[in-house]
Amino acid sequence: MDITVLGGPAPQRGLGVVAPFDFALDRELWRWVPDDVSLHLTRTPYVPVEVSPDMARIVSEHRTLRDAVLTLSAVGPEAVAYACTSGSFIDGIAGERSMCAAMCQVVPIPATTTSGALLDALAEFGARRVAVITPYTRSLTDALEAYLAEGGVTVTGRAYLGLTGEIWRVPYQAVLDMARGGVADGADALFISCTNLPTYDVIPQLEAELRIPVLSANQVTVWAALHSIGIPAVGPYQALLDPAARSGLPGPAGPAVPSPGPLAGEPSELLRREGEGSDTPMV
């Protein structure tokens, strides 16, 4: 076959992604992207710091973000996203907005962050009461709750793993355990935090069980970044992306399914559940 008759590869639109140095889920990001869009990823410089508020601030310094966007500018992306939840919520809404402004200083294209995308996604559903689950320590989970409160969102229940590294190794089972234990009655939605936590395949299952929209860090990041250039993200059976899935859910404040209890699996010994001021280990 003479491949010259094909005229070359199909035209692609580009989306730049800045990720923390320890990001390991490139393949998961691609799952939300349509075939005619290419992701161009770059990472922040390595620093020998565990996942913590200090790390969140270090990887999100404006100079670091500007340098990363400058690198990405060589391939001409139409928009850029900073794929880091903790890094973009650690200094509140003002801090998140200043990160977007810093990225736009390099190239005048749409810029978004994971935490900014989260508030946009919650607004899409009119969700004001949200359950959150994280792989973080308590201090980072507290900072996420404070960020959401600043955005007018109340955290109705939460659970966290207390991890400080290698978050990408957390299995789906642990994510399911956290979700089933962290969602309290009256939640309008569930948010699964951290772009280094695998979530793609658990979203449809949790939405079917909990009967509320389930949002994850990588999902909202790709959704918002693509939306900024007029392209829909793909994700069958995910309410944020699939109208059929959304129509099958009740409105905001729909009833949450009671937790069936923790399942046998991975780091349940690390899991902490919180609600109404409690801090009780899940066993």
Tab-separated table of C-alpha atoms in Angstrom:
chain	number	residue	atom	x	y	z
A	1	MET	CA	0.000	0.000	0.000
A	2	ASP	CA	1.246	3.468	-0.882
A	3	ILE	CA	0.644	5.466	2.303
A	4	THR	CA	1.248	8.772	0.518
A	5	VAL	CA	-2.359	8.643	-0.707
A	6	LEU	CA	-3.456	9.161	2.896
A	7	GLY	CA	-2.025	12.676	2.872
A	8	GLY	CA	-0.463	12.441	6.326
A	9	PRO	CA	-1.902	12.058	9.820
A	10	ALA	CA	-5.292	13.533	10.693
A	11	PRO	CA	-5.147	17.130	11.957
A	12	GLN	CA	-4.770	17.355	15.717
A	13	ARG	CA	-5.620	20.057	18.218
A	14	GLY	CA	-3.246	20.392	21.142
A	15	LEU	CA	-3.817	20.704	24.886
A	16	GLY	CA	-0.842	21.470	27.133
A	17	VAL	CA	-0.727	19.877	30.583
A	18	VAL	CA	1.599	20.860	33.412
A	19	ALA	CA	1.840	18.077	36.002
A	20	PRO	CA	3.791	17.701	39.255
A	21	PHE	CA	7.080	15.824	38.992
A	22	ASP	CA	5.619	12.644	40.543
A	23	PHE	CA	2.566	12.429	38.277
A	24	ALA	CA	2.238	8.865	36.952
A	25	LEU	CA	-1.195	8.692	35.313
A	26	ASP	CA	-0.587	10.051	31.815
A	27	ARG	CA	-2.575	7.189	30.317
A	28	GLU	CA	-5.617	7.977	32.478
A	29	LEU	CA	-5.729	11.567	31.231
A	30	TRP	CA	-5.784	10.324	27.632
A	31	ARG	CA	-8.921	8.270	28.296
A	32	TRP	CA	-11.021	11.449	28.548
A	33	VAL	CA	-9.596	12.956	25.356
A	34	PRO	CA	-11.203	12.567	21.894
A	35	ASP	CA	-9.115	11.148	19.049
A	36	ASP	CA	-8.542	14.496	17.345
A	37	VAL	CA	-6.853	16.068	20.388
A	38	SER	CA	-3.264	15.508	21.502
A	39	LEU	CA	-2.063	15.998	25.060
A	40	HIS	CA	1.341	17.616	25.466
A	41	LEU	CA	2.593	16.967	29.006
A	42	THR	CA	5.460	18.453	30.929
A	43	ARG	CA	6.415	18.082	34.581
A	44	THR	CA	7.657	20.420	37.269
A	45	PRO	CA	11.252	19.916	38.457
A	46	TYR	CA	11.855	17.151	40.979
A	47	VAL	CA	12.053	18.119	44.639
A	48	PRO	CA	12.770	15.615	47.442
A	49	VAL	CA	9.614	16.463	49.422
A	50	GLU	CA	6.752	14.181	50.421
A	51	VAL	CA	3.159	14.998	49.507
A	52	SER	CA	2.256	17.767	51.934
A	53	PRO	CA	1.232	21.436	52.044
A	54	ASP	CA	4.907	22.333	51.530
A	55	MET	CA	5.125	20.242	48.369
A	56	ALA	CA	1.845	21.682	47.096
A	57	ARG	CA	3.293	25.184	47.312
A	58	ILE	CA	6.712	24.294	45.881
A	59	VAL	CA	5.385	22.657	42.714
A	60	SER	CA	2.956	25.549	42.175
A	61	GLU	CA	5.315	28.511	42.332
A	62	HIS	CA	4.555	30.995	39.592
A	63	ARG	CA	8.043	30.811	38.130
A	64	THR	CA	7.756	27.019	37.910
A	65	LEU	CA	4.409	27.260	36.111
A	66	ARG	CA	5.646	29.938	33.724
A	67	ASP	CA	8.729	27.878	32.827
A	68	ALA	CA	6.554	24.827	32.174
A	69	VAL	CA	4.149	26.749	29.948
A	70	LEU	CA	7.090	28.252	28.053
A	71	THR	CA	8.311	24.727	27.309
A	72	LEU	CA	4.850	23.712	26.126
A	73	SER	CA	4.543	26.790	23.920
A	74	ALA	CA	7.012	25.233	21.476
A	75	VAL	CA	4.280	22.862	20.243
A	76	GLY	CA	1.534	25.495	20.115
A	77	PRO	CA	-1.213	24.195	22.422
A	78	GLU	CA	-4.589	25.926	22.244
A	79	ALA	CA	-5.033	25.801	26.020
A	80	VAL	CA	-3.062	24.754	29.077
A	81	ALA	CA	-4.081	23.003	32.286
A	82	TYR	CA	-2.255	22.681	35.593
A	83	ALA	CA	-3.105	19.122	36.665
A	84	CYS	CA	-2.591	19.281	40.411
A	85	THR	CA	-5.407	19.490	42.933
A	86	SER	CA	-3.496	20.293	46.120
A	87	GLY	CA	-1.149	22.665	44.348
A	88	SER	CA	-4.071	24.679	43.036
A	89	PHE	CA	-6.198	24.778	46.214
A	90	ILE	CA	-3.466	25.245	48.824
A	91	ASP	CA	-3.617	29.057	48.754
A	92	GLY	CA	-7.339	29.416	48.252
A	93	ILE	CA	-9.300	30.884	45.399
A	94	ALA	CA	-7.042	33.920	45.068
A	95	GLY	CA	-4.034	31.622	44.796
A	96	GLU	CA	-5.729	29.502	42.142
A	97	ARG	CA	-6.610	32.536	40.070
A	98	SER	CA	-3.091	33.903	40.321
A	99	MET	CA	-1.724	30.607	38.976
A	100	CYS	CA	-3.944	30.892	35.905
A	101	ALA	CA	-2.809	34.486	35.431
A	102	ALA	CA	0.852	33.460	35.705
A	103	MET	CA	0.416	30.814	33.005
A	104	CYS	CA	-1.395	33.257	30.728
A	105	GLN	CA	1.508	35.701	31.042
A	106	VAL	CA	3.636	33.342	28.962
A	107	VAL	CA	1.159	32.578	26.190
A	108	PRO	CA	-2.273	34.257	25.866
A	109	ILE	CA	-4.305	31.047	25.732
A	110	PRO	CA	-6.973	29.693	28.103
A	111	ALA	CA	-5.486	28.375	31.344
A	112	THR	CA	-7.159	26.280	33.988
A	113	THR	CA	-6.251	24.346	37.117
A	114	THR	CA	-7.731	21.249	38.682
A	115	SER	CA	-9.225	23.118	41.638
A	116	GLY	CA	-10.688	25.839	39.450
A	117	ALA	CA	-12.164	23.127	37.227
A	118	LEU	CA	-13.660	21.473	40.308
A	119	LEU	CA	-15.688	24.560	41.221
A	120	ASP	CA	-16.856	24.863	37.609
A	121	ALA	CA	-17.936	21.212	37.569
A	122	LEU	CA	-19.826	21.550	40.847
A	123	ALA	CA	-21.584	24.617	39.441
A	124	GLU	CA	-22.579	22.518	36.418
A	125	PHE	CA	-24.719	20.417	38.772
A	126	GLY	CA	-25.692	23.205	41.165
A	127	ALA	CA	-23.958	21.168	43.875
A	128	ARG	CA	-23.412	22.993	47.175
A	129	ARG	CA	-23.135	20.036	49.550
A	130	VAL	CA	-20.271	17.723	48.635
A	131	ALA	CA	-18.554	14.661	50.046
A	132	VAL	CA	-14.806	14.500	49.458
A	133	ILE	CA	-12.352	11.633	49.553
A	134	THR	CA	-8.597	12.075	49.283
A	135	PRO	CA	-5.387	10.060	49.501
A	136	TYR	CA	-3.851	12.944	51.485
A	137	THR	CA	-2.985	13.532	55.094
A	138	ARG	CA	-5.478	15.323	57.319
A	139	SER	CA	-3.757	18.700	56.852
A	140	LEU	CA	-4.120	18.645	53.075
A	141	THR	CA	-7.684	17.362	53.346
A	142	ASP	CA	-8.442	20.263	55.697
A	143	ALA	CA	-7.026	22.672	53.102
A	144	LEU	CA	-9.295	21.218	50.416
A	145	GLU	CA	-12.313	21.675	52.664
A	146	ALA	CA	-11.304	25.283	53.324
A	147	TYR	CA	-10.979	25.936	49.583
A	148	LEU	CA	-14.421	24.521	48.922
A	149	ALA	CA	-15.913	26.571	51.752
A	150	GLU	CA	-14.424	29.700	50.192
A	151	GLY	CA	-16.224	28.727	46.991
A	152	GLY	CA	-19.549	28.399	48.809
A	153	VAL	CA	-19.486	24.595	48.996
A	154	THR	CA	-20.114	22.669	52.222
A	155	VAL	CA	-18.327	19.376	52.856
A	156	THR	CA	-20.898	16.947	54.259
A	157	GLY	CA	-18.531	14.044	54.844
A	158	ARG	CA	-14.987	13.057	54.022
A	159	ALA	CA	-12.473	10.241	54.125
A	160	TYR	CA	-8.724	10.184	53.530
A	161	LEU	CA	-5.872	7.689	53.325
A	162	GLY	CA	-3.073	9.657	54.985
A	163	LEU	CA	-0.516	8.932	52.253
A	164	THR	CA	2.575	11.057	51.583
A	165	GLY	CA	3.876	9.381	48.423
A	166	GLU	CA	3.314	6.892	45.570
A	167	ILE	CA	-0.375	7.720	45.453
A	168	TRP	CA	-0.669	6.310	41.925
A	169	ARG	CA	-0.296	2.815	43.434
A	170	VAL	CA	-3.619	3.027	45.323
A	171	PRO	CA	-5.961	0.347	43.900
A	172	TYR	CA	-9.534	0.924	42.812
A	173	GLN	CA	-10.729	-1.095	45.804
A	174	ALA	CA	-9.373	1.493	48.235
A	175	VAL	CA	-11.057	4.295	46.285
A	176	LEU	CA	-14.374	2.433	46.449
A	177	ASP	CA	-13.950	1.840	50.177
A	178	MET	CA	-13.302	5.519	50.811
A	179	ALA	CA	-16.264	6.615	48.736
A	180	ARG	CA	-18.680	4.232	50.388
A	181	GLY	CA	-17.500	5.354	53.797
A	182	GLY	CA	-17.189	9.084	53.151
A	183	VAL	CA	-20.515	9.936	51.531
A	184	ALA	CA	-23.064	11.195	54.051
A	185	ASP	CA	-26.794	11.667	53.478
A	186	GLY	CA	-27.605	14.937	51.737
A	187	ALA	CA	-24.499	15.183	49.549
A	188	ASP	CA	-25.192	16.641	46.101
A	189	ALA	CA	-21.989	15.150	44.654
A	190	LEU	CA	-18.812	13.274	45.510
A	191	PHE	CA	-15.352	14.591	44.657
A	192	ILE	CA	-12.354	12.260	44.475
A	193	SER	CA	-9.267	14.416	44.914
A	194	CYS	CA	-5.681	14.149	43.603
A	195	THR	CA	-4.627	13.841	39.968
A	196	ASN	CA	-2.291	10.995	40.954
A	197	LEU	CA	-5.184	8.806	42.176
A	198	PRO	CA	-6.645	6.403	39.570
A	199	THR	CA	-10.395	6.989	39.143
A	200	TYR	CA	-11.606	6.549	35.554
A	201	ASP	CA	-13.220	3.132	35.915
A	202	VAL	CA	-14.723	3.645	39.383
A	203	ILE	CA	-16.799	6.713	38.465
A	204	PRO	CA	-19.682	4.897	36.691
A	205	GLN	CA	-19.899	2.255	39.423
A	206	LEU	CA	-20.031	4.824	42.212
A	207	GLU	CA	-22.617	6.950	40.421
A	208	ALA	CA	-24.813	3.878	40.021
A	209	GLU	CA	-24.461	3.002	43.704
A	210	LEU	CA	-24.589	6.448	45.306
A	211	ARG	CA	-27.062	8.069	42.887
A	212	ILE	CA	-25.145	11.346	42.832
A	213	PRO	CA	-22.612	12.811	40.383
A	214	VAL	CA	-19.075	11.593	41.027
A	215	LEU	CA	-16.268	13.923	40.006
A	216	SER	CA	-12.563	13.188	40.029
A	217	ALA	CA	-9.517	15.427	39.783
A	218	ASN	CA	-8.328	14.202	36.385
A	219	GLN	CA	-11.841	14.105	34.991
A	220	VAL	CA	-12.677	17.730	35.829
A	221	THR	CA	-9.244	18.913	34.673
A	222	VAL	CA	-9.619	17.445	31.189
A	223	TRP	CA	-13.305	18.432	30.990
A	224	ALA	CA	-12.619	22.097	31.803
A	225	ALA	CA	-9.511	22.409	29.638
A	226	LEU	CA	-11.235	20.928	26.599
A	227	HIS	CA	-14.362	23.002	27.247
A	228	SER	CA	-12.217	26.147	27.101
A	229	ILE	CA	-11.514	25.402	23.428
A	230	GLY	CA	-14.988	24.164	22.572
A	231	ILE	CA	-14.322	20.418	22.657
A	232	PRO	CA	-16.313	17.953	24.784
A	233	ALA	CA	-14.421	15.410	26.859
A	234	VAL	CA	-15.353	11.757	26.451
A	235	GLY	CA	-16.377	9.462	29.286
A	236	PRO	CA	-19.257	7.014	28.857
A	237	TYR	CA	-21.525	6.550	31.895
A	238	GLN	CA	-20.031	9.579	33.700
A	239	ALA	CA	-22.618	12.226	34.552
A	240	LEU	CA	-20.315	15.202	33.978
A	241	LEU	CA	-19.653	14.077	30.397
A	242	ASP	CA	-22.513	11.836	29.320
A	243	PRO	CA	-26.039	13.318	29.086
A	244	ALA	CA	-27.564	9.839	29.332
A	245	ALA	CA	-25.752	9.191	32.608
A	246	ARG	CA	-26.755	12.592	33.969
A	247	SER	CA	-30.430	12.087	33.148
A	248	GLY	CA	-30.456	8.925	35.218
A	249	LEU	CA	-29.513	10.724	38.434
A	250	PRO	CA	-31.806	12.630	40.787
A	251	GLY	CA	-31.320	16.368	41.198
A	252	PRO	CA	-29.026	18.010	43.781
A	253	ALA	CA	-29.331	16.593	47.284
A	254	GLY	CA	-30.588	13.256	45.967
A	255	PRO	CA	-30.415	10.419	48.502
A	256	ALA	CA	-27.093	8.694	48.997
A	257	VAL	CA	-27.013	4.921	49.170
A	258	PRO	CA	-26.054	3.730	52.678
A	259	SER	CA	-22.536	2.381	52.913
A	260	PRO	CA	-22.397	-1.425	52.646
A	261	GLY	CA	-19.304	-1.387	54.817
A	262	PRO	CA	-15.637	-1.688	53.893
A	263	LEU	CA	-14.613	-4.416	51.484
A	264	ALA	CA	-11.641	-6.681	51.700
A	265	GLY	CA	-8.740	-4.979	50.006
A	266	GLU	CA	-5.756	-2.734	50.155
A	267	PRO	CA	-4.733	0.015	52.496
A	268	SER	CA	-7.898	-0.043	54.638
A	269	GLU	CA	-5.682	0.122	57.719
A	270	LEU	CA	-4.716	3.637	56.618
A	271	LEU	CA	-8.244	4.785	55.893
A	272	ARG	CA	-9.722	7.515	58.051
A	273	ARG	CA	-13.351	8.540	57.960
A	274	GLU	CA	-14.590	11.932	59.000
A	275	GLY	CA	-18.048	13.430	59.332
A	276	GLU	CA	-19.639	15.943	61.634
A	277	GLY	CA	-16.314	16.583	63.370
A	278	SER	CA	-15.397	12.944	64.013
A	279	ASP	CA	-12.105	11.290	63.148
A	280	THR	CA	-12.811	7.599	63.377
A	281	PRO	CA	-10.736	4.843	61.778
A	282	MET	CA	-12.653	2.671	59.332
A	283	VAL	CA	-12.125	-0.990	60.133
